[in-house]
CSV table of C-alpha atoms and ligand atoms in Angstrom, one decimal:
chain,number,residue,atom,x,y,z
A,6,UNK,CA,67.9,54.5,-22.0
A,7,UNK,CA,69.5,57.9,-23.5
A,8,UNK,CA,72.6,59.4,-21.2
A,9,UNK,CA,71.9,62.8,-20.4
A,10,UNK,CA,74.4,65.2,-21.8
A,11,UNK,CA,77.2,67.4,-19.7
A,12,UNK,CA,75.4,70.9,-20.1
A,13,UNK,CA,78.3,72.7,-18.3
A,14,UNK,CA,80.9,71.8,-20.3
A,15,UNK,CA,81.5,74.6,-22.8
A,16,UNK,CA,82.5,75.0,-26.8
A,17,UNK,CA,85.9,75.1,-27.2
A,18,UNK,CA,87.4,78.8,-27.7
A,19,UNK,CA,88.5,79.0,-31.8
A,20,UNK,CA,92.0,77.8,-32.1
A,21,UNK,CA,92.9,80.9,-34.0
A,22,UNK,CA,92.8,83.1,-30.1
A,23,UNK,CA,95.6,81.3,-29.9
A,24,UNK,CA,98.1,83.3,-31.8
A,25,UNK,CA,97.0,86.7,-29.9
A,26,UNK,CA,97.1,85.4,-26.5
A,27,UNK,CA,100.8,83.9,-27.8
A,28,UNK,CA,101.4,87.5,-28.6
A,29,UNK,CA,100.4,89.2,-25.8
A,30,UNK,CA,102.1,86.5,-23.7
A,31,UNK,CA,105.2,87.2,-25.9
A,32,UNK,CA,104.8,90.9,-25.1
A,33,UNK,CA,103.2,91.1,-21.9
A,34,UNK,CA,101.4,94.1,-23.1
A,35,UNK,CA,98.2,92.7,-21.0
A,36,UNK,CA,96.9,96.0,-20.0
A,37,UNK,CA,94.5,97.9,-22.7
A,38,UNK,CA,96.0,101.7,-22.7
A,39,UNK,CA,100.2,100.5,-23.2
A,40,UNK,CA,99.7,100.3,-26.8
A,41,UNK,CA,99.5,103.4,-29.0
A,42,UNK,CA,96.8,101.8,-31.0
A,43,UNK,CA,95.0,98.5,-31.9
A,44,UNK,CA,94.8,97.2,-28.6
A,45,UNK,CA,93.0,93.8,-28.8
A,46,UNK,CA,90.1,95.8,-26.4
A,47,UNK,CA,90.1,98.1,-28.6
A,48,UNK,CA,89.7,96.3,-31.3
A,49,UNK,CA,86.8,94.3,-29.4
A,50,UNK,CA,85.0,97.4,-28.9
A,51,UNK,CA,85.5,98.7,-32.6
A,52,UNK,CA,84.2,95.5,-33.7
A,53,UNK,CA,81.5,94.8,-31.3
A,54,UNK,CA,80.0,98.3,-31.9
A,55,UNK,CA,79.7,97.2,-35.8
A,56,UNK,CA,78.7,93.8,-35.0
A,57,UNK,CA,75.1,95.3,-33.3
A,58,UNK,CA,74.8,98.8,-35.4
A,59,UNK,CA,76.0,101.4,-32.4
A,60,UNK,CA,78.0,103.8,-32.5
A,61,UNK,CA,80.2,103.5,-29.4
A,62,UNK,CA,81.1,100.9,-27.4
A,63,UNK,CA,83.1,100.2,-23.7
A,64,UNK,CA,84.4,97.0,-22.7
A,65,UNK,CA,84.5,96.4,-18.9
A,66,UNK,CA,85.3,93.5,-16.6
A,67,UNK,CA,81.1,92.6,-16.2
A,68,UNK,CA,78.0,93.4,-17.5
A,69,UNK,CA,76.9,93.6,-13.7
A,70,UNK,CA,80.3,96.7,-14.3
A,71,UNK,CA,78.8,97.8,-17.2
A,72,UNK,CA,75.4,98.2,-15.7
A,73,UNK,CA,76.3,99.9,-12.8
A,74,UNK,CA,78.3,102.2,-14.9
A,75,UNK,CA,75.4,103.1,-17.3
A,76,UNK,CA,73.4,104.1,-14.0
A,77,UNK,CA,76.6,106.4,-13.2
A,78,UNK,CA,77.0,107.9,-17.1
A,79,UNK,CA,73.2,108.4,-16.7
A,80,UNK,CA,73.9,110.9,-13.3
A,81,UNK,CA,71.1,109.9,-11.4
A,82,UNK,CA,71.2,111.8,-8.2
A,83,UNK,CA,71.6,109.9,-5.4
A,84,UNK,CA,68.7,107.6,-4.3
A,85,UNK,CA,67.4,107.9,-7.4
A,86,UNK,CA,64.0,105.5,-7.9
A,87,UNK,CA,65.3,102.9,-10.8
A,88,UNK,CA,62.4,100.4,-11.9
A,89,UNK,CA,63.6,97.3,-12.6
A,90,UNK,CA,61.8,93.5,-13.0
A,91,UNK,CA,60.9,91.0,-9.6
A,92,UNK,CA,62.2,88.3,-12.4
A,93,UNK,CA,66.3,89.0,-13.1
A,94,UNK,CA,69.8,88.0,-11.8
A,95,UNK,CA,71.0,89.8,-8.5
A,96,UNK,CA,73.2,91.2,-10.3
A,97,UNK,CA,70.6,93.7,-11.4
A,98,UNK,CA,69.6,95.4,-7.9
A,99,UNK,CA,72.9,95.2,-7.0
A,100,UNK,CA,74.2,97.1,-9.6
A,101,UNK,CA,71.2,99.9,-8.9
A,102,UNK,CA,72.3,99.8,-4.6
A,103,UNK,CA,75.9,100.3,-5.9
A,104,UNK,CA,75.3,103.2,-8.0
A,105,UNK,CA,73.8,104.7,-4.8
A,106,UNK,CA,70.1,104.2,-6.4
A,107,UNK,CA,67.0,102.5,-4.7
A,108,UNK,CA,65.8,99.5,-6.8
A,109,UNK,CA,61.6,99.3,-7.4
A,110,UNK,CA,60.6,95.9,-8.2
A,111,UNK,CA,57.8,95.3,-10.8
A,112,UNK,CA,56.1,92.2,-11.6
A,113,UNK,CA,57.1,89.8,-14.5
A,114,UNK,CA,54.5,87.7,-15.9
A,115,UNK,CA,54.1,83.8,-16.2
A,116,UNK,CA,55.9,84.1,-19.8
A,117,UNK,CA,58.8,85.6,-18.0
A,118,UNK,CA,58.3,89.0,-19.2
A,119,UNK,CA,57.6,92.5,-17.6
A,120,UNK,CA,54.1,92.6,-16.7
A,121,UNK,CA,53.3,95.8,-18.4
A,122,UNK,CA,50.1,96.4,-16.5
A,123,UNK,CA,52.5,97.1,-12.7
A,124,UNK,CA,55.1,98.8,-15.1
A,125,UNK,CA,52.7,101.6,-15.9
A,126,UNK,CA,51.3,101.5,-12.2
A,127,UNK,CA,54.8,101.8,-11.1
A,128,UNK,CA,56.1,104.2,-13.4
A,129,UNK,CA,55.1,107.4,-11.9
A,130,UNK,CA,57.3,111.1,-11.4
A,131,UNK,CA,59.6,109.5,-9.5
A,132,UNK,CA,61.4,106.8,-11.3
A,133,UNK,CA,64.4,108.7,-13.2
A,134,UNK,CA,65.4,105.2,-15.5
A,135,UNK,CA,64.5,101.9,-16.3
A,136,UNK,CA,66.4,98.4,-16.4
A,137,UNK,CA,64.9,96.1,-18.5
A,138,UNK,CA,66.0,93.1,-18.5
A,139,UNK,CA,66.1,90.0,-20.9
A,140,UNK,CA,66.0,87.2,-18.5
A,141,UNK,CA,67.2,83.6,-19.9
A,142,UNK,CA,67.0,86.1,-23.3
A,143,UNK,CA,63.2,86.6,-23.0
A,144,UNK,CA,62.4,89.9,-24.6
A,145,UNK,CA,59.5,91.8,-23.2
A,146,UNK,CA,57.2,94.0,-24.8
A,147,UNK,CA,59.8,96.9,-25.9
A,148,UNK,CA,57.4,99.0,-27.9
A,149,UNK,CA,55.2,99.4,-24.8
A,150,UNK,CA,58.1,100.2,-22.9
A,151,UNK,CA,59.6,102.3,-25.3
A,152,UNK,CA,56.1,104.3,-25.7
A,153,UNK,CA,56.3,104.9,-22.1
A,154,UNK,CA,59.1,105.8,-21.4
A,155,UNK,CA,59.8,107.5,-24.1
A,156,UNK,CA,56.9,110.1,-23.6
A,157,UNK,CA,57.8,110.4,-19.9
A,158,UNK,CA,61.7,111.1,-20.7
A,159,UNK,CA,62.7,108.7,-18.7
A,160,UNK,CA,66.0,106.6,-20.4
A,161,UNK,CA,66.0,103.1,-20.4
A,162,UNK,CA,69.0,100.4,-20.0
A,163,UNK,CA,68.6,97.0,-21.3
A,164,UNK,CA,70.5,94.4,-19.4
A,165,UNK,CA,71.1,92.1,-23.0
A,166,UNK,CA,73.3,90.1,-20.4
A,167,UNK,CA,72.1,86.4,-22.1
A,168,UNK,CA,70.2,87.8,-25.4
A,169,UNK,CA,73.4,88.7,-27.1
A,170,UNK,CA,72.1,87.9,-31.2
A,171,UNK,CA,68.2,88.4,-30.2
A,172,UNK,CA,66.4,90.6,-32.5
A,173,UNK,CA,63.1,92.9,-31.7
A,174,UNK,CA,61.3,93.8,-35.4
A,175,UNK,CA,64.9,92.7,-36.8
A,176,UNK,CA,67.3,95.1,-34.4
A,177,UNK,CA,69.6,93.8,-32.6
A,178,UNK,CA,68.4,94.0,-28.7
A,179,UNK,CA,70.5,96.1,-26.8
A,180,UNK,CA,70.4,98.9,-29.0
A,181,UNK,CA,66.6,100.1,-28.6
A,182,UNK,CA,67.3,101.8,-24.9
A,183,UNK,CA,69.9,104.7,-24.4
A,184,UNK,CA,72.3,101.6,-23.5
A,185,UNK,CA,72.3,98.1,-23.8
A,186,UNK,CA,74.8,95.8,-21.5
A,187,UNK,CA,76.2,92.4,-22.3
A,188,UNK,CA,78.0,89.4,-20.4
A,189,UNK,CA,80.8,87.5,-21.3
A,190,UNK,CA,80.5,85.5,-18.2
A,191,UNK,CA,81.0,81.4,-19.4
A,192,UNK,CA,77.1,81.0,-19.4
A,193,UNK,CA,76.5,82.9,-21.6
A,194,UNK,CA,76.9,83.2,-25.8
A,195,UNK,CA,80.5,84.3,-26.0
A,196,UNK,CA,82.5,83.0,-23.0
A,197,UNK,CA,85.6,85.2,-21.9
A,198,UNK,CA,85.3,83.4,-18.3
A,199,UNK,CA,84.2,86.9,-17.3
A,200,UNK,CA,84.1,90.3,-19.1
A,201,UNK,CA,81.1,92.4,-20.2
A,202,UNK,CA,80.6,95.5,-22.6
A,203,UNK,CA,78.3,98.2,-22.8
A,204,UNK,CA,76.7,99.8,-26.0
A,205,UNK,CA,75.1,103.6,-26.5
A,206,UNK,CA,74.7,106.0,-29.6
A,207,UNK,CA,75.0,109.0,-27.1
A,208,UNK,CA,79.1,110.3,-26.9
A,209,UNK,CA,78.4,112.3,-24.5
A,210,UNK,CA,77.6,109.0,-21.7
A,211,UNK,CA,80.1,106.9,-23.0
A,212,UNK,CA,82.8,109.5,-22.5
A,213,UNK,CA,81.7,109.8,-18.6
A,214,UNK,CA,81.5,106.0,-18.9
A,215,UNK,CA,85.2,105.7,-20.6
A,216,UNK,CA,86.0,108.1,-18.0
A,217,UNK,CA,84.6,106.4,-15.1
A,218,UNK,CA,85.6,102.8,-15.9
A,219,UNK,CA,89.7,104.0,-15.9
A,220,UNK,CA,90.4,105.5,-18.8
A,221,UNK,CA,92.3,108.4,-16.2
A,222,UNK,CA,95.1,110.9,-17.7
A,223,UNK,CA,95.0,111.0,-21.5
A,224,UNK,CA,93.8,107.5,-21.9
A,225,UNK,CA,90.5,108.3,-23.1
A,226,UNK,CA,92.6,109.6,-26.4
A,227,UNK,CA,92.4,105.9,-27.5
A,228,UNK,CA,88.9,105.6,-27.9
A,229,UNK,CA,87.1,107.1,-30.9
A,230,UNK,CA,85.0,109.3,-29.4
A,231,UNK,CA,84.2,112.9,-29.6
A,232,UNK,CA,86.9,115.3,-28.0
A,233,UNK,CA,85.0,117.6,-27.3
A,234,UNK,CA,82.8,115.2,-24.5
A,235,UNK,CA,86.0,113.6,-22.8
A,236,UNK,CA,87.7,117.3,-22.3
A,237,UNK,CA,84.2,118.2,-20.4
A,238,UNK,CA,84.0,115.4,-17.7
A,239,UNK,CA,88.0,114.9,-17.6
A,240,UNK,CA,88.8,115.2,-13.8
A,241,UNK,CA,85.1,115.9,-13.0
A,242,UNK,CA,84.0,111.8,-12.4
A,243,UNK,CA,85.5,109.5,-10.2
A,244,UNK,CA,87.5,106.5,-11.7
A,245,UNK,CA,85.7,102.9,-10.7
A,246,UNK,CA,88.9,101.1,-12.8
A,247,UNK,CA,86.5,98.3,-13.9
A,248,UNK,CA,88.6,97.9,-17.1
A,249,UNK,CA,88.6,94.3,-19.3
A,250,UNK,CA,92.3,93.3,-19.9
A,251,UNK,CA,93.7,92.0,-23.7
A,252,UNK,CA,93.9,88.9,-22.8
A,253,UNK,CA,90.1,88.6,-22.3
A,254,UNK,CA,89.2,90.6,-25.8
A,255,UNK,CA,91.8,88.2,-27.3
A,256,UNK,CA,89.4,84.9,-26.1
A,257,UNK,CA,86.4,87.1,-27.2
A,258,UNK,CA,87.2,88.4,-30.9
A,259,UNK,CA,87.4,85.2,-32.4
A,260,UNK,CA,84.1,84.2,-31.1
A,261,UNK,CA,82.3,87.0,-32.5
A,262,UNK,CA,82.2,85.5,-36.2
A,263,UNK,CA,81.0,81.9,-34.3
A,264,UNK,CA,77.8,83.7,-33.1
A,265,UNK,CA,75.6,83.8,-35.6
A,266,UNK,CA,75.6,79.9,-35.8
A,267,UNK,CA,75.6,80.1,-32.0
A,268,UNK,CA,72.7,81.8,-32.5
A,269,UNK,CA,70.8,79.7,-35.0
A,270,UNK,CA,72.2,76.5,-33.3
A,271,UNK,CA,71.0,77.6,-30.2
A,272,UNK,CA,67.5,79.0,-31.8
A,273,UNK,CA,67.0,75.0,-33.6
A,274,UNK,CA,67.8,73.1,-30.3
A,275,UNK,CA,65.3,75.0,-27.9
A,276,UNK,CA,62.7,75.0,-29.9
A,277,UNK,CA,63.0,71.0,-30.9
A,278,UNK,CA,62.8,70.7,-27.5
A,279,UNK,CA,60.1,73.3,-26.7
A,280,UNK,CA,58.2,71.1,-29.0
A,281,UNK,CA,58.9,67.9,-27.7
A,282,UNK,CA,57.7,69.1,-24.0
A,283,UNK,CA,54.6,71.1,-24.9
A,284,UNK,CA,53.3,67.8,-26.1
A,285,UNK,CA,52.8,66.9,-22.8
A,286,UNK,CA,49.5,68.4,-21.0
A,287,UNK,CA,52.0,68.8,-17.6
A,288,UNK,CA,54.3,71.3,-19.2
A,289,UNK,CA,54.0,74.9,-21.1
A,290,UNK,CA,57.1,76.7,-22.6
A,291,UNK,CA,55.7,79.8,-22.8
A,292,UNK,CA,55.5,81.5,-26.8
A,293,UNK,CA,58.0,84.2,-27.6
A,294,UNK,CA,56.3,87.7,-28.7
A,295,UNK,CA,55.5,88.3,-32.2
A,296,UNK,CA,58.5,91.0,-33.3
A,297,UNK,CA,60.9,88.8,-31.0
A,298,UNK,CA,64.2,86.5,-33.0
A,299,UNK,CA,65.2,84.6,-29.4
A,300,UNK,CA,69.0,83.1,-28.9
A,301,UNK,CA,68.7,81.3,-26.6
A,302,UNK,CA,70.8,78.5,-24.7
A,303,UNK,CA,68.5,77.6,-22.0
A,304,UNK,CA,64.5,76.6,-21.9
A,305,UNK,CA,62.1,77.7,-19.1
A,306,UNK,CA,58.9,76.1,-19.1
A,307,UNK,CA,56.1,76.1,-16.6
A,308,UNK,CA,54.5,72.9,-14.8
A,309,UNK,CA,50.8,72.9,-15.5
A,310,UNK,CA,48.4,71.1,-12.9
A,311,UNK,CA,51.4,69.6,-10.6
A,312,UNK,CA,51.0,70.1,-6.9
A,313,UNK,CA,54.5,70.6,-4.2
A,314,UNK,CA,54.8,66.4,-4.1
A,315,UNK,CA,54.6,66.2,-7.5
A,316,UNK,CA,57.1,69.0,-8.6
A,317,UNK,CA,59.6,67.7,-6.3
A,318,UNK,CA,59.4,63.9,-7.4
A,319,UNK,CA,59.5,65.7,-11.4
A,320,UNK,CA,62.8,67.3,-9.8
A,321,UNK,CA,64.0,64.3,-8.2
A,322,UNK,CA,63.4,62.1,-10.9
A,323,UNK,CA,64.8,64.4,-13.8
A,324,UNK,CA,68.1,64.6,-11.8
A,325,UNK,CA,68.1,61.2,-10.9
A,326,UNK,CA,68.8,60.6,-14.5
A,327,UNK,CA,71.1,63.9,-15.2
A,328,UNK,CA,69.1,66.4,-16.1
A,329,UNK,CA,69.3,69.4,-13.3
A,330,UNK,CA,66.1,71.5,-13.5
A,331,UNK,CA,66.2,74.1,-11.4
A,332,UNK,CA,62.9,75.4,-10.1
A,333,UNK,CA,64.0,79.3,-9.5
A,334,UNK,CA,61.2,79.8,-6.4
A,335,UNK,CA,62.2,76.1,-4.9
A,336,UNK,CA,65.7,76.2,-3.8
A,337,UNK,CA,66.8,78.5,-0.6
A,338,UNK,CA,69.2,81.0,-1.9
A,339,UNK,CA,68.4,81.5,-5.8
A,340,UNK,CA,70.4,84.6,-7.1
A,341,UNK,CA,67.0,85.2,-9.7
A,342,UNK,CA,64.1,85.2,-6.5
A,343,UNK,CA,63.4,88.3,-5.3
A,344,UNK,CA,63.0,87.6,-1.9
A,345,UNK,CA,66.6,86.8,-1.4
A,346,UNK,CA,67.4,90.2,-2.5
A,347,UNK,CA,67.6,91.1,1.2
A,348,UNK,CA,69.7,94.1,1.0
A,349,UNK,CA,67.2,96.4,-0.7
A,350,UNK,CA,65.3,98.3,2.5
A,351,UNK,CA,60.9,97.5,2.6
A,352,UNK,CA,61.4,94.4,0.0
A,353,UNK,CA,58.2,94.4,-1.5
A,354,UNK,CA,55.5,91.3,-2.3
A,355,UNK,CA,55.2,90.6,-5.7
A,356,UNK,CA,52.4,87.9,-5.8
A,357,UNK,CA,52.5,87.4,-9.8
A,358,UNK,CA,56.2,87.3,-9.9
A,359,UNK,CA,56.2,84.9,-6.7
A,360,UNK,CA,53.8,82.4,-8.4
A,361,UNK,CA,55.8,82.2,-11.6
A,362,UNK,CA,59.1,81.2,-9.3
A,363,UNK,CA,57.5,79.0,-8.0
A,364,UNK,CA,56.6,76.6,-10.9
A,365,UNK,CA,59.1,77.8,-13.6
A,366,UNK,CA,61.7,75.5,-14.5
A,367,UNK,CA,64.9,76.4,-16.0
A,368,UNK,CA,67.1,73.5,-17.5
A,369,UNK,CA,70.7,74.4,-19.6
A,370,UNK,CA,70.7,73.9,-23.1
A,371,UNK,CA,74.1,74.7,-24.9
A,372,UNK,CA,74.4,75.6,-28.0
A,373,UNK,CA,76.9,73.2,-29.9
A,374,UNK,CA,74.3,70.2,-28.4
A,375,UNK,CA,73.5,67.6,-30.9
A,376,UNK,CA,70.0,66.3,-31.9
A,377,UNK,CA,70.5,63.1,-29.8
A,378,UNK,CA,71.4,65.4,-26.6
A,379,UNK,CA,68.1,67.3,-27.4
A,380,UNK,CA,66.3,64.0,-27.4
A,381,UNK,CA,67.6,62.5,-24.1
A,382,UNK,CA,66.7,65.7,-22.4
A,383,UNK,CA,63.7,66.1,-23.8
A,384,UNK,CA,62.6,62.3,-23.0
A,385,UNK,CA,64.4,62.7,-19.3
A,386,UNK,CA,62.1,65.5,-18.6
A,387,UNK,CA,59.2,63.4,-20.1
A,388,UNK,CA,59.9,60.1,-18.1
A,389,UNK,CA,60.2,62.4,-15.0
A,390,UNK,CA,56.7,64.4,-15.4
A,391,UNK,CA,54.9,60.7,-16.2
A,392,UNK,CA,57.1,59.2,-12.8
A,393,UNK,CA,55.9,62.2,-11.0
A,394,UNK,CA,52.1,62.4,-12.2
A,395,UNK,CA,51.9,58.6,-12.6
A,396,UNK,CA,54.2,57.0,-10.0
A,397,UNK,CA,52.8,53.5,-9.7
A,398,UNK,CA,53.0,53.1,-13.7
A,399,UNK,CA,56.3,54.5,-13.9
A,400,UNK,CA,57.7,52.6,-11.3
A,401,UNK,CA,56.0,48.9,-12.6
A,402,UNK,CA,58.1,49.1,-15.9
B,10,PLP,C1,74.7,86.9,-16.3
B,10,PLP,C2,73.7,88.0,-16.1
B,10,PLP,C3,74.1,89.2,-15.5
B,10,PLP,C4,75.5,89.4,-14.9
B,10,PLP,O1,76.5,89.3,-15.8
B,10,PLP,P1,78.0,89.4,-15.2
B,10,PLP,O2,78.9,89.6,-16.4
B,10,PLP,O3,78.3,88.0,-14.6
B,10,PLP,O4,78.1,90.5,-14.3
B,10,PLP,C5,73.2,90.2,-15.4
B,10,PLP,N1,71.9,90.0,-15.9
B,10,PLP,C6,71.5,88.9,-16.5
B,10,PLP,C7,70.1,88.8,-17.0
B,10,PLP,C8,72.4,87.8,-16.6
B,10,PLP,O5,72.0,86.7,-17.2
């Protein structure tokens, strides 16, 4: 019988980090503004901005930072109406309560994406911006979204937290809203322990974003932006000092070049696997939209047919053998279901969202894997859908 693979343990950071973080330990120059130029953040930024075709980019200490910042840059009055998906990370509604906005849930469909019927009901005057995001890197329909919000004015962020590398039509996702956030959190593609960065076009936001995430007396000179935008909002924003430090732009840099193998790596694995489980008549991965390039390092499948009994023995019996499967609706304080977002006032219902949580699994699948690691998880989850559906079989062999 195969031994199921550790999926926490993470790919080891590229040896050559190793010479800047000797540097800066050297130097103790840890903080991002002491160096007149070429700070290893800014150098992050510089390159990360190339690396997905903006123009500007801000390094912070989160993407759940960078978020909340892009709701701040954005100056949404207070209680501001911000639509964002039942289906993300807390993260997410917290950022919107923190930026002093009110959070409106819409539904997210059984393929994990945005439900685009609810986001036109729900998009109405009184939404000022939109978060989508790409949860476990599943893209949803972003020329609808675009379309609409686009002809109602309304600017959109994208929360790219785990699709760093996907592509919509071939662009890079996170650059087709006003700003796209990302997540350097150890889950996800580049792992900096913690550490996010945010990406617009528009110099005049990320100079109240620069502004606002500590970049206070003449620091925003280090940045290539536009003058002109930093000498308008100097003084005039408050200063959140959600900086990143060097040393965590010294751990990311050198994983930058690794992710487009990440990225294909990641692709190959998921959808072996996809493969392997939609073979059985118990279990759907749901199919990626047409214009969508995933990068993924997870799989979320639905169970098909299974009643309670039968999804917790599939549980049981998967973990029994090393494979965790989480079931986001089934445990009592998931981060990702809405109901246990208690601290935004008249939680609504969200039947469509609610009945996807309830059956969608969600099982880690890193990148550097090999094929055999793919198999035993694949054939874990198998054994564990025939133990479940089939108990007296399983159990006689
Ligand atoms: C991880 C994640 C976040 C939060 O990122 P942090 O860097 O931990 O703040 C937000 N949204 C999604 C979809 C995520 O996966």
């Amino acid at each position: 019988m195969r031994q199921a693979p550790d999926v926490h343990q993470a790919e080891p950071i590229p040896e050559s980090a190793r010479e800047a973080i000797d540097a800066l330990l050297q130097s103790g120059d840890l903080f991002r503004y002491t160096a007149p130029e070429n700070a290893p953040v800014a150098l992050l930024e510089a390159e990360f901005a190339e690396l997905l075709g903006s123009k500007y980019a801000l390094a912070v200490s989160s993407c759940s930072a960078a978020l909340f910042l892009s709701l701040k840059a954005l100056d949404l009055p207070r209680d501001a109406r911000v639509l964002i998906p039942g289906f993300t990370f807390a993260a997410v509604p917290s950022a919107v309560v923190h930026a002093d906005c009110y959070p409106v849930l819409c539904e997210v469909g059984e393929n994990y994406r945005i439900d685009l019927q609810d986001f036109k009901a729900k998009i109405d005057d009184d939404i000022s911006a939109v978060i989508i995001s790409h949860m476990r890197g599943h893209t949803s329909d972003m020329d609808a979204i675009m379309a609409i919000c686009d002809a109602r004015n309304i600017p959109v962020v994208e929360d790219a937290a785990h699709s760093l590398g996907t592509t919509w039509h071939g662009q890079n996702i996170g650059t087709i809203g006003k700003i796209g956030c990302f997540s350097f959190q150890s889950y996800k593609m580049i792992n900096a322990g913690e550490g996010g960065i945010m990406i617009t076009d528009d110099a005049d936001l990320v100079a109240r974003a620069i502004i606002m995430s500590g970049a206070y007396e003449h620091n925003w000179k280090k940045h290539p932006v536009l003058h002109d935008a930093f000498a308008k909002w100097q003084n005039k924003v408050p200063l959140y000092n959600l900086r990143m430090g060097n040393l965590s732009a010294a751990v990311i840099r050198p994983q930058l070049p690794e992710l487009a193998r990440r990225v294909r790596d990641g692709r190959d694995g998921h959808d072996y696997v996809a493969a392997r489980l939609n073979a059985s008549p118990y279990i759907d991965v749901p199919a990626k939209l047409g214009p969508e390039e995933r990068a993924p390092d997870s799989i979320q499948f639905n169970l098909i047919g299974l009643d309670d009994t039968e999804i917790t023995a599939f549980s049981a019996a998967a973990e029994a053998r090393g494979v965790k499967v989480q079931i986001f609706g089934r445990s009592s304080d998931n981060a990702r279901a809405f109901w246990n977002w208690q601290f935004i006032p008249n939680l609504p219902e969200l039947p469509l969202t609610r009945a996807m949580l309830m059956r969608a699994c969600d099982v880690r699948l890193p990148v550097h894997l090999s094929r055999d690691d793919y198999d035993a998880i694949a054939e874990i989850l198998l054994d564990a859908i025939d133990q479940a559906t089939q108990p007296s079989r399983a159990y006689g062999t």
